[in-house]
Structures are given as structure tokens and as C-alpha cells.
Amino acid sequence: MIVRDRPSGIRLFFAMRGSILGQIKWTLAANVALAIVVTLSHGRLFDYKLVVSALPFSLIGLPLAIFLGFRNNACYDRYWEARKLWGDILLRGRSLARQALTLIDAPAKADKPDGDADRATAVDIPADDERRRMVRRMVAIAHALKHQLRGTTDTDGEVARWIDPAEAAEVAGTSNQPAALMLRMGRDLQTCRAQGRIDSMLTASIDATLSGLTAAAAACERIKSSPLPFPYTLLLHRTAHLYCFLLPFGLVDSMGALTPVVVAIVAYTFFGLDAVGDEIEEPFGLRPNDLPLDAICRTLEIDMLQSLGDRDVPPPLQPVDCCLM
């Protein structure tokens, strides 16, 4: 995700990082080239003069701009909702770590006197403790959801390194890894409840956190699997291109030599609005303006490890183009 200070002065016109110009440059260049040809030929095709009034463009231009704006608003709503959902996942992950480590008692140890088992600090939590597994599994859920939404394969083992090898092998064969990991969260909570390490009311509060995580993941899946209706996008895409490529014929008689300049400005606006909608409609990808899911997962890793008392934590992902919660 690109986050930068707004350029000022003349730099505003030459800023390329984060600009949509890279995606529309060839279409825009073709449109301007056509405008130059129309200007040089004064709108003539061989010996026939193409007479096109500017009135149709005035009638179509305003509705086209309004509908492009509506589509971009709908796309931005999807983008912002996705960002809020990942912020909610980060929030509930922190809440889960706090609840697991403070509401669930430590398992009884034979070498400890009665009453000392529940006073173990986060550093003292052994690897086979359900509390530690739940906290670390939270990171695995975030990475699994990231790959599911992006449609990528976890070749770097980002999920497996946070859970037991046996569990990783079982989860790898499922079609929905986040849901499979959440099911194991519930089983660990059930084990703690059966052992009497947490009462029913506190169990319900942790289960509510798990349910909230499941709901956020399902909402992200809904955004991923339900794009804007294609006929609506196709109609605006076709109309914008027809409008811009026919515009030189309607302006050449009134604008003369300035026709390519005016066409370039109008085409940049309409093509840019169309491309911006495509850019933010799918917020989970790997393009520069998509959500910084890697940085959010890294933030969750740091929070979970520090909650367990681990001092060997990875550095945060904070490049110039990165945005966190």
C-alpha cells in the first residue's frame, strides 16, 4: 500500500509513484495520437468531412462522470471495509492473547505446590500448553487468511512455523485453512474447560472473540468472491473509451490546435477514474495500492510473541510505502 506525503507545487504533476498513469499510458497515448491526427486533418477522412457537434459530448460527459464516481465510491467502500476487517482481526488477536493468558489457568504441575500453577508468567508457559498454542495459532490464522484471499501458496511456510508439525500437516489438506485452524482453537478451549482451568462464563467470552474472528474472515471472503457486477463495469468501461476516442471529432472545429491538449486532459480523467475503480475493487492483491497484509501480519506476529514473553521478535515491516493499523 502506497502512503506518502502529497507532492506540492510542480512536483504534483511529475509524481509517478502511486499514480494511475502507468496503467493507462498506452490507451492515453493512443487517444492523444488520434487527436493529433484529427487536428492535422481537420476532421477529414479522405475527402469526407466528419461533422460532429459538441452537444452530444456535453450531454454524455456529465452522466458518465457521475456514474464513474458512483462506481469508484462502491469500490472504495469495498476497500475500506476490507481494511476495517483486518483491523478488527488485529484487535481480536490481541484480545485473544490477553484472554488466553489471563483467564485460563496454567495446567497443574506435579513439581509445584498447590496454588502455584496459576501464577506462571508468560515466559514460563511451555510449548505444549494450550494457551501458548492458541496465541501462536492466531498468527497462523492471519497468514492462512492472507494467502487464501490472495490466491497464493504458502511456499515460505508462514503458516506451518506457528503451529505443531502434525497440525500443520492436517491443516494443509483442508480447503479452508483459517476455518480449520479456528476449529482447533475451539478444541483447545474445550480442553481447558474440561480440565477446569476456566469457568463457563469466561469460556463464553473467549468463544465470542473466536466467533468475531470467524465473522471477520468470512466477511473478507465475501468481498473477495463478490466483485461488482461485470455488466455495470463493462458498460462504463466501453462508454468512457468511446467518449474519449470520439471526442477529438467534436472539438476540432471549435478548439483547433488545442484539441490534443483538451482531449489529453479529459481522457486522463475518465481513463484514470475507470482504472482507479479497477485498482481498489480487489483490495487483497499484491499491487502497490492494495492492502498491506504482510505488514499487518507482521504486526500481529510481534504482538503475539511479546505477549508470550519472547524477546526474539522480528522487526516491523515499515517501508515508506507501508501503512499499519
XYZ file of C-alpha atoms in Angstrom:
325
model
C 0.000 0.000 0.000
C 1.432 3.366 -1.019
C 1.402 6.037 1.658
C 3.296 9.247 1.005
C 3.118 12.953 1.612
C 1.187 14.842 -1.002
C 3.569 16.444 -3.510
C 3.376 20.218 -3.700
C 3.972 22.684 -6.493
C 5.314 21.449 -9.776
C 6.193 18.045 -8.277
C 2.476 17.274 -8.156
C 2.457 16.970 -11.957
C 5.506 14.733 -12.181
C 4.863 12.317 -9.292
C 4.758 8.769 -10.655
C 4.851 6.631 -7.512
C 1.248 5.862 -6.708
C -0.018 7.405 -9.946
C -2.539 5.589 -12.104
C -0.774 6.917 -15.216
C 1.343 3.787 -15.543
C -1.765 1.687 -16.150
C -3.427 3.954 -18.699
C -0.407 5.390 -20.504
C -0.764 3.364 -23.695
C -4.507 3.918 -24.010
C -3.996 7.608 -23.266
C -1.167 7.826 -25.804
C -3.369 6.224 -28.476
C -6.153 8.678 -27.694
C -3.829 11.701 -27.929
C -2.285 10.351 -31.156
C -5.753 10.090 -32.663
C -6.499 13.648 -31.535
C -3.319 14.866 -33.251
C -4.249 13.086 -36.481
C -7.769 14.528 -36.376
C -6.369 18.006 -35.723
C -3.904 17.820 -38.621
C -6.576 16.515 -40.996
C -9.197 18.976 -39.648
C -11.545 16.073 -39.056
C -11.471 14.819 -42.640
C -11.477 11.149 -43.557
C -10.100 11.092 -47.118
C -12.355 13.631 -48.847
C -15.208 13.372 -46.382
C -15.540 15.875 -43.551
C -16.740 14.246 -40.331
C -19.029 16.792 -38.716
C -19.717 16.002 -35.074
C -21.316 18.570 -32.802
C -20.003 19.125 -29.285
C -23.549 18.854 -27.893
C -23.626 15.018 -27.602
C -20.393 15.099 -25.639
C -21.845 17.678 -23.266
C -24.909 15.506 -22.724
C -22.936 12.296 -22.192
C -19.940 13.677 -20.300
C -21.732 14.718 -17.121
C -23.685 11.448 -16.625
C -20.543 9.452 -17.427
C -18.554 11.342 -14.776
C -21.334 10.827 -12.225
C -21.588 7.087 -12.877
C -17.806 6.689 -12.755
C -17.888 8.475 -9.404
C -20.620 6.140 -8.129
C -18.599 3.105 -9.189
C -15.466 4.427 -7.524
C -17.418 5.043 -4.319
C -18.656 1.458 -4.385
C -15.116 0.193 -4.979
C -13.733 2.336 -2.160
C -16.425 1.031 0.182
C -15.131 -2.482 -0.505
C -11.545 -1.346 0.055
C -12.309 0.450 3.316
C -14.466 -2.362 4.632
C -11.618 -4.802 3.964
C -9.202 -2.549 5.847
C -11.576 -2.319 8.814
C -11.988 -6.085 8.848
C -8.233 -6.624 9.034
C -8.032 -4.000 11.755
C -10.693 -5.994 13.608
C -8.657 -9.189 13.134
C -5.634 -7.439 14.637
C -7.718 -6.152 17.542
C -9.330 -9.512 18.282
C -5.975 -11.258 18.010
C -4.596 -9.033 20.771
C -7.732 -9.623 22.823
C -7.415 -13.385 22.355
C -3.825 -13.349 23.610
C -4.822 -11.352 26.679
C -7.810 -13.590 27.419
C -5.929 -16.838 26.879
C -3.026 -15.830 29.103
C -5.031 -14.241 31.918
C -8.379 -16.061 32.024
C -7.170 -19.624 31.502
C -5.258 -21.153 34.408
C -1.950 -22.882 33.820
C -2.096 -26.708 33.884
C -1.255 -28.255 37.246
C 2.359 -29.365 37.643
C 3.404 -32.199 39.902
C 6.585 -30.435 40.999
C 4.776 -27.263 42.088
C 2.839 -26.756 45.297
C -0.899 -26.268 45.105
C -1.789 -22.732 44.141
C 1.456 -22.052 42.248
C 0.329 -23.473 38.924
C -1.785 -20.444 38.020
C 0.987 -17.948 38.826
C 3.227 -18.889 35.890
C 4.340 -15.922 33.839
C 4.164 -15.749 30.064
C 7.829 -16.695 29.829
C 7.162 -19.875 31.863
C 4.470 -21.191 29.519
C 5.667 -24.489 27.998
C 5.257 -25.267 24.334
C 2.594 -27.933 24.979
C 0.334 -25.551 26.922
C -2.958 -24.850 25.158
C -2.620 -21.156 25.949
C 0.650 -20.866 24.077
C -0.724 -22.881 21.160
C -3.751 -20.599 20.899
C -1.645 -17.430 20.855
C 0.743 -18.748 18.230
C -2.088 -20.240 16.188
C -3.592 -16.765 15.917
C -0.628 -15.736 13.759
C -1.064 -18.846 11.626
C -4.715 -17.934 11.064
C -3.778 -14.457 9.851
C -1.207 -15.811 7.395
C -3.567 -18.537 6.181
C -6.309 -15.971 5.570
C -3.864 -13.715 3.730
C -2.893 -16.483 1.310
C -6.498 -17.572 0.855
C -7.611 -14.057 -0.085
C -4.663 -13.508 -2.399
C -4.965 -16.941 -4.003
C -1.284 -17.609 -3.293
C 0.528 -20.697 -1.998
C 2.356 -20.623 1.297
C 5.723 -21.605 -0.123
C 7.641 -19.939 2.735
C 5.890 -21.919 5.484
C 4.365 -18.821 7.088
C 1.510 -20.915 8.489
C 3.405 -24.063 9.455
C 6.078 -22.325 11.536
C 3.481 -21.167 14.082
C 1.785 -24.497 14.788
C 2.745 -28.087 15.554
C 4.011 -30.151 12.581
C 1.182 -32.658 12.941
C -1.406 -29.903 12.991
C 0.257 -28.207 10.032
C 0.048 -31.421 8.012
C -3.655 -31.824 8.816
C -4.491 -28.202 8.033
C -2.556 -28.250 4.749
C -5.032 -30.759 3.340
C -8.129 -28.670 4.056
C -9.855 -26.360 1.590
C -10.283 -23.565 4.143
C -7.228 -23.366 6.368
C -8.392 -20.396 8.516
C -11.617 -22.231 9.371
C -9.704 -25.434 10.167
C -7.368 -23.528 12.489
C -10.312 -21.824 14.191
C -11.848 -25.252 14.827
C -8.676 -26.290 16.627
C -8.884 -23.088 18.664
C -12.280 -24.231 19.856
C -10.978 -27.693 20.691
C -8.177 -26.266 22.833
C -10.684 -24.073 24.616
C -12.882 -27.121 25.185
C -9.899 -28.999 26.648
C -9.197 -26.185 29.099
C -12.861 -26.111 30.090
C -12.934 -29.889 30.637
C -9.839 -29.652 32.834
C -11.486 -26.997 34.989
C -8.916 -24.344 34.113
C -11.602 -21.856 33.076
C -15.239 -21.488 34.084
C -18.196 -21.353 31.715
C -18.717 -17.582 31.752
C -15.090 -16.869 30.873
C -15.222 -19.596 28.252
C -18.114 -17.758 26.601
C -16.124 -14.518 26.464
C -13.204 -16.192 24.688
C -15.609 -18.003 22.373
C -17.124 -14.625 21.463
C -13.658 -13.436 20.416
C -13.201 -16.551 18.285
C -16.630 -16.023 16.725
C -15.693 -12.425 15.900
C -12.529 -13.629 14.165
C -14.548 -16.147 12.167
C -17.042 -13.451 11.160
C -14.248 -11.101 10.019
C -12.643 -13.858 7.936
C -15.999 -14.726 6.361
C -16.616 -11.056 5.517
C -13.226 -10.894 3.790
C -14.167 -13.992 1.796
C -17.421 -12.296 0.810
C -15.561 -9.252 -0.521
C -13.152 -11.496 -2.412
C -15.830 -13.670 -4.009
C -18.402 -10.960 -4.802
C -16.972 -8.300 -7.129
C -19.071 -5.539 -8.607
C -21.464 -6.773 -11.329
C -19.461 -7.171 -14.525
C -22.093 -5.679 -16.912
C -22.031 -2.434 -14.901
C -18.243 -2.217 -15.089
C -18.203 -3.187 -18.759
C -20.797 -0.546 -19.669
C -18.818 2.251 -18.024
C -15.548 0.973 -19.497
C -16.934 0.928 -23.043
C -18.690 4.270 -22.695
C -15.566 6.003 -21.358
C -13.433 4.702 -24.233
C -15.989 5.554 -26.919
C -16.447 9.014 -25.447
C -12.724 9.796 -25.326
C -11.873 8.384 -28.760
C -14.740 10.248 -30.453
C -14.085 13.475 -28.545
C -11.470 14.862 -30.999
C -14.043 14.918 -33.803
C -16.380 17.021 -31.680
C -13.705 19.503 -30.587
C -11.529 20.017 -33.646
C -13.755 22.681 -35.240
C -14.017 24.760 -32.070
C -10.676 24.098 -30.378
C -8.382 23.815 -33.370
C -4.740 23.194 -32.414
C -5.663 22.867 -28.723
C -7.737 19.757 -29.416
C -4.992 17.234 -28.406
C -4.391 19.118 -25.152
C -8.055 19.170 -24.164
C -8.516 15.545 -25.221
C -5.473 14.511 -23.130
C -6.890 16.183 -20.012
C -10.386 14.731 -20.442
C -9.100 11.259 -21.362
C -6.682 11.209 -18.436
C -9.570 11.999 -16.094
C -12.009 9.426 -17.463
C -9.473 6.667 -18.091
C -7.936 7.361 -14.686
C -11.257 7.148 -12.862
C -12.021 3.890 -14.638
C -8.603 2.447 -13.757
C -8.771 3.609 -10.123
C -12.026 1.709 -9.696
C -10.371 -1.456 -11.034
C -7.359 -0.859 -8.761
C -9.246 -0.689 -5.469
C -12.112 -3.065 -6.270
C -9.992 -6.065 -5.205
C -8.103 -4.899 -2.077
C -6.349 -8.166 -1.190
C -3.899 -8.439 -4.077
C -0.204 -7.688 -4.463
C -0.412 -4.419 -6.384
C 1.139 -1.279 -4.873
C -2.214 0.202 -3.818
C -3.625 -2.991 -2.287
C -3.856 -3.536 1.457
C -0.541 -4.147 3.299
C -1.489 -7.605 4.567
C 2.148 -8.636 5.062
C 2.729 -5.657 7.354
C -0.454 -6.327 9.317
C 0.513 -9.988 9.803
C 3.991 -8.918 10.933
C 2.439 -6.556 13.484
C 0.342 -9.446 14.797
C 3.443 -11.659 14.995
C 5.234 -9.074 17.119
C 2.255 -8.603 19.433
C 1.734 -12.335 19.949
C 5.402 -13.088 20.595
C 5.728 -10.216 23.048
C 2.603 -11.370 24.879
C 4.340 -14.725 25.364
C 7.406 -13.010 26.768
C 9.544 -13.809 23.739
C 12.235 -11.185 23.222
C 13.374 -12.543 19.863
C 10.769 -10.777 17.735
C 11.069 -9.840 14.048
C 11.340 -6.169 13.105
C 8.162 -4.432 11.949
C 7.587 -4.013 8.233
C 7.638 -0.253 7.899
C 8.874 0.716 4.449
C 7.915 4.089 3.087
C 5.018 2.603 1.156
C 3.542 0.687 4.094
C 0.569 1.509 6.289
C -0.399 -0.226 9.529
C -3.460 -0.055 11.724
